[in-house]
Amino acid sequence: MTPRVAWLYSLTRSGSSAAVYASAHALGWAVADEPFGPWDRTGPPYNYPSEQVKLHREHTAAGERLNPKTARLFERLITAIASKKGAPGVIVKMPHDMIEPRDIEQNRPLDTAAFLVRDPIARLNSIYTRGWVDTIEHPYDIERVRLFAHRAMRAPRLNRLRFEMLHGTPRRFFRRLWRAWRIDFTEDNVEAAVRYRAQNYHESSADQQPGRNPHRVLSELRTDVPPESVELYMNDPVVSAVCARAGWDTDAHRYTRGR
C-alpha cells in the first residue's frame, strides 16, 4: 500500500528535527530525513534503502527539480521506508531550499505540507553558536532566507508554524502541525509527542545528545552573530517585512547587545 506523505519545510536550526521525530514517534509514522541529499543515508542511524543515494544523484542532475523520473524514485524510497517500520505514512524533513514546494504540489498532489519558520537572525545566531559557519552561503545566508520566506508566505497561514510555538506551547504546536498535515490524532498522541520532545534533544537530524535539556535553547543564552549580518538583515526589505509580520524584534541592537 502506498504510504501517506507529509512534508515539513524549514531552514536549518529551526526546530525541524524535534518537530518531525516527536511527531513520528507519537503517530507511529516513519521519517525520511533529507532524502534528496546531499548525504548518503543508507548507513546508521538511518539505514535507508539504496534508492536514497540514487534519488540524490538524479535529483541533483535534474537541477534539484522534481520530475516524473525522480518522483518515481522518491515513491519507491518512501514506500520502502514505511514498509520497514510498518508505518501508515512518512514525514519528510526538508530543512534546506533544495526542493521547490510547487514541484511537490504538481507531482504529488495528495501529499500535505507545512512550513516551520524561525526569527532569521536568531537562526543565524544559532548557526554561529554551534560553529556551523561553513553551512551558510555568502553573504550570511540571506539569499537562502529570502527564498525560503517567499516560499513560506505562499502557504496558507495555518500551515505556517513558528519555532517559538514548539518551545513555548508544544501541545498547541503539535495539534496545529498535524491538522496542517491532515493527520487524525488523539490527545494521547499529543502527550506522547510532548514527552518525546522533553526527553530527546536532536542536535542535527537523527543525531541525539543524551542528557541535553531540549528546553534550553543555547543560542538564546549567547550572542555570536556578527553585527554586520544583523545590519544586512534588518536593512533587507524582505527579511525586515517578514520579521515585522511575524512579530519578531526589528531592533538591531537587541541582537548584538553586549558585543
Short mmCIF file of C-alpha atoms in Angstrom, two decimals:
data_model
loop_
_atom_site.label_atom_id
_atom_site.label_comp_id
_atom_site.label_asym_id
_atom_site.label_seq_id
_atom_site.Cartn_x
_atom_site.Cartn_y
_atom_site.Cartn_z
CA MET A 1 0.00 0.00 0.00
CA THR A 2 1.27 3.46 -0.87
CA PRO A 3 2.00 5.39 2.35
CA ARG A 4 0.72 8.86 3.05
CA VAL A 5 3.35 11.58 2.91
CA ALA A 6 3.61 14.81 4.92
CA TRP A 7 6.36 17.38 4.35
CA LEU A 8 7.94 19.81 6.77
CA TYR A 9 9.86 22.61 5.07
CA SER A 10 12.26 24.68 7.14
CA LEU A 11 15.73 26.13 7.25
CA THR A 12 18.45 24.57 9.39
CA ARG A 13 18.40 25.43 13.11
CA SER A 14 14.65 25.99 13.07
CA GLY A 15 13.40 23.07 15.15
CA SER A 16 12.50 20.71 12.31
CA SER A 17 14.26 17.67 13.81
CA ALA A 18 12.39 17.98 17.10
CA ALA A 19 9.07 18.52 15.33
CA VAL A 20 9.48 15.63 12.89
CA TYR A 21 10.91 12.96 15.18
CA ALA A 22 8.49 13.73 18.00
CA SER A 23 5.58 13.61 15.55
CA ALA A 24 6.70 10.33 14.02
CA HIS A 25 7.18 8.77 17.46
CA ALA A 26 3.75 9.85 18.66
CA LEU A 27 1.83 8.98 15.49
CA GLY A 28 3.63 5.77 14.55
CA TRP A 29 4.84 7.20 11.26
CA ALA A 30 8.27 6.84 9.68
CA VAL A 31 10.74 9.63 8.88
CA ALA A 32 12.51 10.37 5.61
CA ASP A 33 15.20 12.77 6.79
CA GLU A 34 16.50 14.93 3.92
CA PRO A 35 16.09 12.06 1.42
CA PHE A 36 17.12 14.21 -1.56
CA GLY A 37 20.63 14.60 -0.15
CA PRO A 38 23.34 15.69 -0.08
CA TRP A 39 24.30 12.83 2.26
CA ASP A 40 24.39 9.07 1.83
CA ARG A 41 21.97 7.86 4.48
CA THR A 42 21.99 4.17 3.72
CA GLY A 43 24.05 3.52 6.89
CA PRO A 44 23.30 4.06 10.62
CA PRO A 45 21.36 5.66 12.15
CA TYR A 46 19.04 5.96 9.11
CA ASN A 47 19.63 2.73 7.19
CA TYR A 48 17.62 3.94 4.21
CA PRO A 49 17.38 1.76 1.10
CA SER A 50 19.89 2.23 -1.72
CA GLU A 51 17.28 4.26 -3.62
CA GLN A 52 18.19 7.22 -1.41
CA VAL A 53 21.64 7.57 -2.98
CA LYS A 54 20.23 7.22 -6.47
CA LEU A 55 17.50 9.76 -5.69
CA HIS A 56 20.06 12.33 -4.58
CA ARG A 57 22.16 11.77 -7.69
CA GLU A 58 19.21 12.03 -10.08
CA HIS A 59 17.71 14.99 -8.24
CA THR A 60 21.00 16.90 -8.48
CA ALA A 61 21.31 16.04 -12.18
CA ALA A 62 17.81 17.41 -12.73
CA GLY A 63 18.79 20.79 -11.31
CA GLU A 64 17.11 19.99 -7.99
CA ARG A 65 13.68 19.97 -9.59
CA LEU A 66 11.27 17.10 -9.04
CA ASN A 67 10.31 15.45 -12.33
CA PRO A 68 8.45 12.23 -13.23
CA LYS A 69 11.65 10.15 -13.01
CA THR A 70 12.74 11.43 -9.59
CA ALA A 71 9.14 11.33 -8.37
CA ARG A 72 9.07 7.59 -9.12
CA LEU A 73 12.38 7.10 -7.30
CA PHE A 74 11.03 9.04 -4.34
CA GLU A 75 7.88 6.91 -4.31
CA ARG A 76 9.92 3.71 -4.17
CA LEU A 77 12.07 5.10 -1.38
CA ILE A 78 9.29 6.24 0.93
CA THR A 79 7.32 3.04 0.31
CA ALA A 80 10.35 1.01 1.41
CA ILE A 81 10.92 3.23 4.47
CA ALA A 82 7.28 2.95 5.54
CA SER A 83 7.15 -0.80 4.89
CA LYS A 84 10.25 -1.42 7.00
CA LYS A 85 8.61 0.22 10.00
CA GLY A 86 5.06 -0.91 9.24
CA ALA A 87 4.04 2.74 9.24
CA PRO A 88 0.94 4.21 7.56
CA GLY A 89 2.82 7.29 6.46
CA VAL A 90 6.16 9.04 6.13
CA ILE A 91 7.14 12.51 7.35
CA VAL A 92 9.68 14.11 5.03
CA LYS A 93 12.04 16.58 6.71
CA MET A 94 13.41 19.16 4.27
CA PRO A 95 15.45 21.78 6.19
CA HIS A 96 17.03 23.27 3.08
CA ASP A 97 15.98 25.11 -0.06
CA MET A 98 16.90 22.28 -2.42
CA ILE A 99 13.37 21.34 -3.42
CA GLU A 100 10.63 23.57 -4.80
CA PRO A 101 7.31 23.09 -2.96
CA ARG A 102 5.41 23.78 -6.17
CA ASP A 103 7.09 20.73 -7.71
CA ILE A 104 5.62 18.62 -4.92
CA GLU A 105 2.20 20.16 -5.44
CA GLN A 106 2.32 19.35 -9.14
CA ASN A 107 3.86 15.87 -8.97
CA ARG A 108 2.39 14.65 -5.67
CA PRO A 109 -0.94 16.44 -5.21
CA LEU A 110 -2.10 14.12 -2.39
CA ASP A 111 0.84 15.00 -0.14
CA THR A 112 0.39 17.55 2.64
CA ALA A 113 2.91 20.14 3.80
CA ALA A 114 3.70 22.70 6.48
CA PHE A 115 6.40 25.32 7.00
CA LEU A 116 8.36 25.84 10.21
CA VAL A 117 9.90 29.30 10.48
CA ARG A 118 12.23 30.97 12.96
CA ASP A 119 13.39 34.52 13.54
CA PRO A 120 16.09 34.67 10.81
CA ILE A 121 18.65 36.45 12.98
CA ALA A 122 18.06 34.07 15.90
CA ARG A 123 18.54 31.21 13.44
CA LEU A 124 21.77 32.74 12.14
CA ASN A 125 22.98 33.22 15.70
CA SER A 126 22.28 29.54 16.37
CA ILE A 127 24.46 28.59 13.40
CA TYR A 128 27.33 30.75 14.71
CA THR A 129 26.87 29.49 18.27
CA ARG A 130 27.40 25.93 17.05
CA GLY A 131 30.25 26.78 14.71
CA TRP A 132 28.35 25.65 11.61
CA VAL A 133 29.51 28.66 9.59
CA ASP A 134 30.57 26.51 6.64
CA THR A 135 26.90 25.63 6.06
CA ILE A 136 25.87 29.17 5.17
CA GLU A 137 26.25 30.95 1.85
CA HIS A 138 27.80 34.39 1.40
CA PRO A 139 26.60 36.90 2.46
CA TYR A 140 25.34 35.48 5.76
CA ASP A 141 22.82 33.12 4.12
CA ILE A 142 20.49 35.99 3.32
CA GLU A 143 19.58 34.81 -0.19
CA ARG A 144 18.50 31.44 1.20
CA VAL A 145 16.45 33.20 3.86
CA ARG A 146 14.78 35.40 1.24
CA LEU A 147 13.94 32.41 -0.96
CA PHE A 148 12.51 30.43 1.94
CA ALA A 149 10.48 33.44 3.09
CA HIS A 150 8.91 33.78 -0.37
CA ARG A 151 8.00 30.09 -0.39
CA ALA A 152 6.62 30.11 3.14
CA MET A 153 4.49 33.18 2.53
CA ARG A 154 2.77 31.36 -0.34
CA ALA A 155 1.44 28.76 2.08
CA PRO A 156 -1.86 29.19 3.95
CA ARG A 157 -1.40 30.91 7.30
CA LEU A 158 -2.48 27.82 9.25
CA ASN A 159 0.26 25.83 7.51
CA ARG A 160 2.99 28.16 8.79
CA LEU A 161 4.25 27.44 12.29
CA ARG A 162 6.85 29.26 14.35
CA PHE A 163 9.83 27.93 16.27
CA GLU A 164 8.68 29.77 19.41
CA MET A 165 5.44 27.79 19.49
CA LEU A 166 7.32 24.48 19.55
CA HIS A 167 9.18 25.60 22.67
CA GLY A 168 6.55 27.73 24.36
CA THR A 169 3.27 25.92 23.65
CA PRO A 170 4.23 22.45 22.35
CA ARG A 171 0.76 20.91 22.69
CA ARG A 172 -0.74 23.67 20.59
CA PHE A 173 2.16 23.32 18.16
CA PHE A 174 1.68 19.59 17.52
CA ARG A 175 -2.10 19.91 17.21
CA ARG A 176 -1.74 22.64 14.64
CA LEU A 177 1.05 20.86 12.74
CA TRP A 178 -0.91 17.62 12.46
CA ARG A 179 -4.04 19.47 11.36
CA ALA A 180 -1.99 21.16 8.65
CA TRP A 181 -0.87 17.68 7.57
CA ARG A 182 -4.49 16.45 7.82
CA ILE A 183 -3.48 13.59 10.14
CA ASP A 184 -6.02 12.27 12.64
CA PHE A 185 -4.76 12.28 16.22
CA THR A 186 -5.81 11.96 19.84
CA GLU A 187 -4.76 13.86 22.91
CA ASP A 188 -2.73 10.79 23.88
CA ASN A 189 -0.73 11.34 20.66
CA VAL A 190 -0.18 14.96 21.67
CA GLU A 191 1.09 13.97 25.11
CA ALA A 192 3.38 11.35 23.57
CA ALA A 193 4.93 13.97 21.28
CA VAL A 194 5.42 16.41 24.14
CA ARG A 195 7.08 13.72 26.29
CA TYR A 196 9.36 12.65 23.45
CA ARG A 197 10.48 16.20 22.84
CA ALA A 198 11.09 16.74 26.58
CA GLN A 199 13.29 13.64 26.78
CA ASN A 200 15.18 13.81 23.48
CA TYR A 201 17.37 16.53 22.01
CA HIS A 202 18.11 16.19 18.29
CA GLU A 203 21.26 18.22 17.71
CA SER A 204 21.12 17.52 13.99
CA SER A 205 18.62 15.29 12.21
CA ALA A 206 18.62 11.84 13.89
CA ASP A 207 21.75 12.60 15.95
CA GLN A 208 20.81 12.95 19.59
CA GLN A 209 22.59 14.33 22.64
CA PRO A 210 21.71 12.21 25.71
CA GLY A 211 21.03 14.29 28.79
CA ARG A 212 20.78 17.57 26.89
CA ASN A 213 17.83 19.70 28.03
CA PRO A 214 15.60 20.25 24.96
CA HIS A 215 14.10 23.33 26.61
CA ARG A 216 17.46 25.09 26.96
CA VAL A 217 17.97 26.99 23.71
CA LEU A 218 21.73 27.60 23.72
CA SER A 219 21.63 30.33 21.11
CA GLU A 220 19.25 32.36 23.28
CA LEU A 221 21.90 32.44 26.02
CA ARG A 222 24.77 33.62 23.80
CA THR A 223 25.24 36.26 21.13
CA ASP A 224 27.64 35.10 18.44
CA VAL A 225 26.04 36.56 15.33
CA PRO A 226 28.27 39.18 13.60
CA PRO A 227 26.87 42.74 13.98
CA GLU A 228 27.29 43.38 10.23
CA SER A 229 24.98 40.44 9.46
CA VAL A 230 22.27 41.94 11.66
CA GLU A 231 22.58 45.23 9.81
CA LEU A 232 22.35 43.40 6.49
CA TYR A 233 19.22 41.52 7.55
CA MET A 234 17.46 44.50 9.08
CA ASN A 235 18.13 46.63 6.00
CA ASP A 236 16.76 43.98 3.67
CA PRO A 237 13.11 44.74 2.76
CA VAL A 238 12.09 41.07 2.55
CA VAL A 239 13.67 39.99 5.83
CA SER A 240 12.56 43.06 7.75
CA ALA A 241 9.00 42.66 6.42
CA VAL A 242 8.90 39.01 7.45
CA CYS A 243 10.16 39.90 10.93
CA ALA A 244 7.62 42.67 11.34
CA ARG A 245 4.80 40.44 10.11
CA ALA A 246 5.77 37.63 12.49
CA GLY A 247 6.23 39.97 15.44
CA TRP A 248 9.96 39.37 15.71
CA ASP A 249 12.10 42.19 17.04
CA THR A 250 13.39 44.52 14.34
CA ASP A 251 15.69 46.41 16.72
CA ALA A 252 19.20 45.53 15.55
CA HIS A 253 20.69 46.49 18.92
CA ARG A 254 18.80 43.70 20.69
CA TYR A 255 20.63 41.06 18.66
CA THR A 256 24.11 42.48 19.25
CA ARG A 257 23.81 43.84 22.78
CA GLY A 258 26.89 43.10 24.82
CA ARG A 259 29.24 42.73 21.87
#
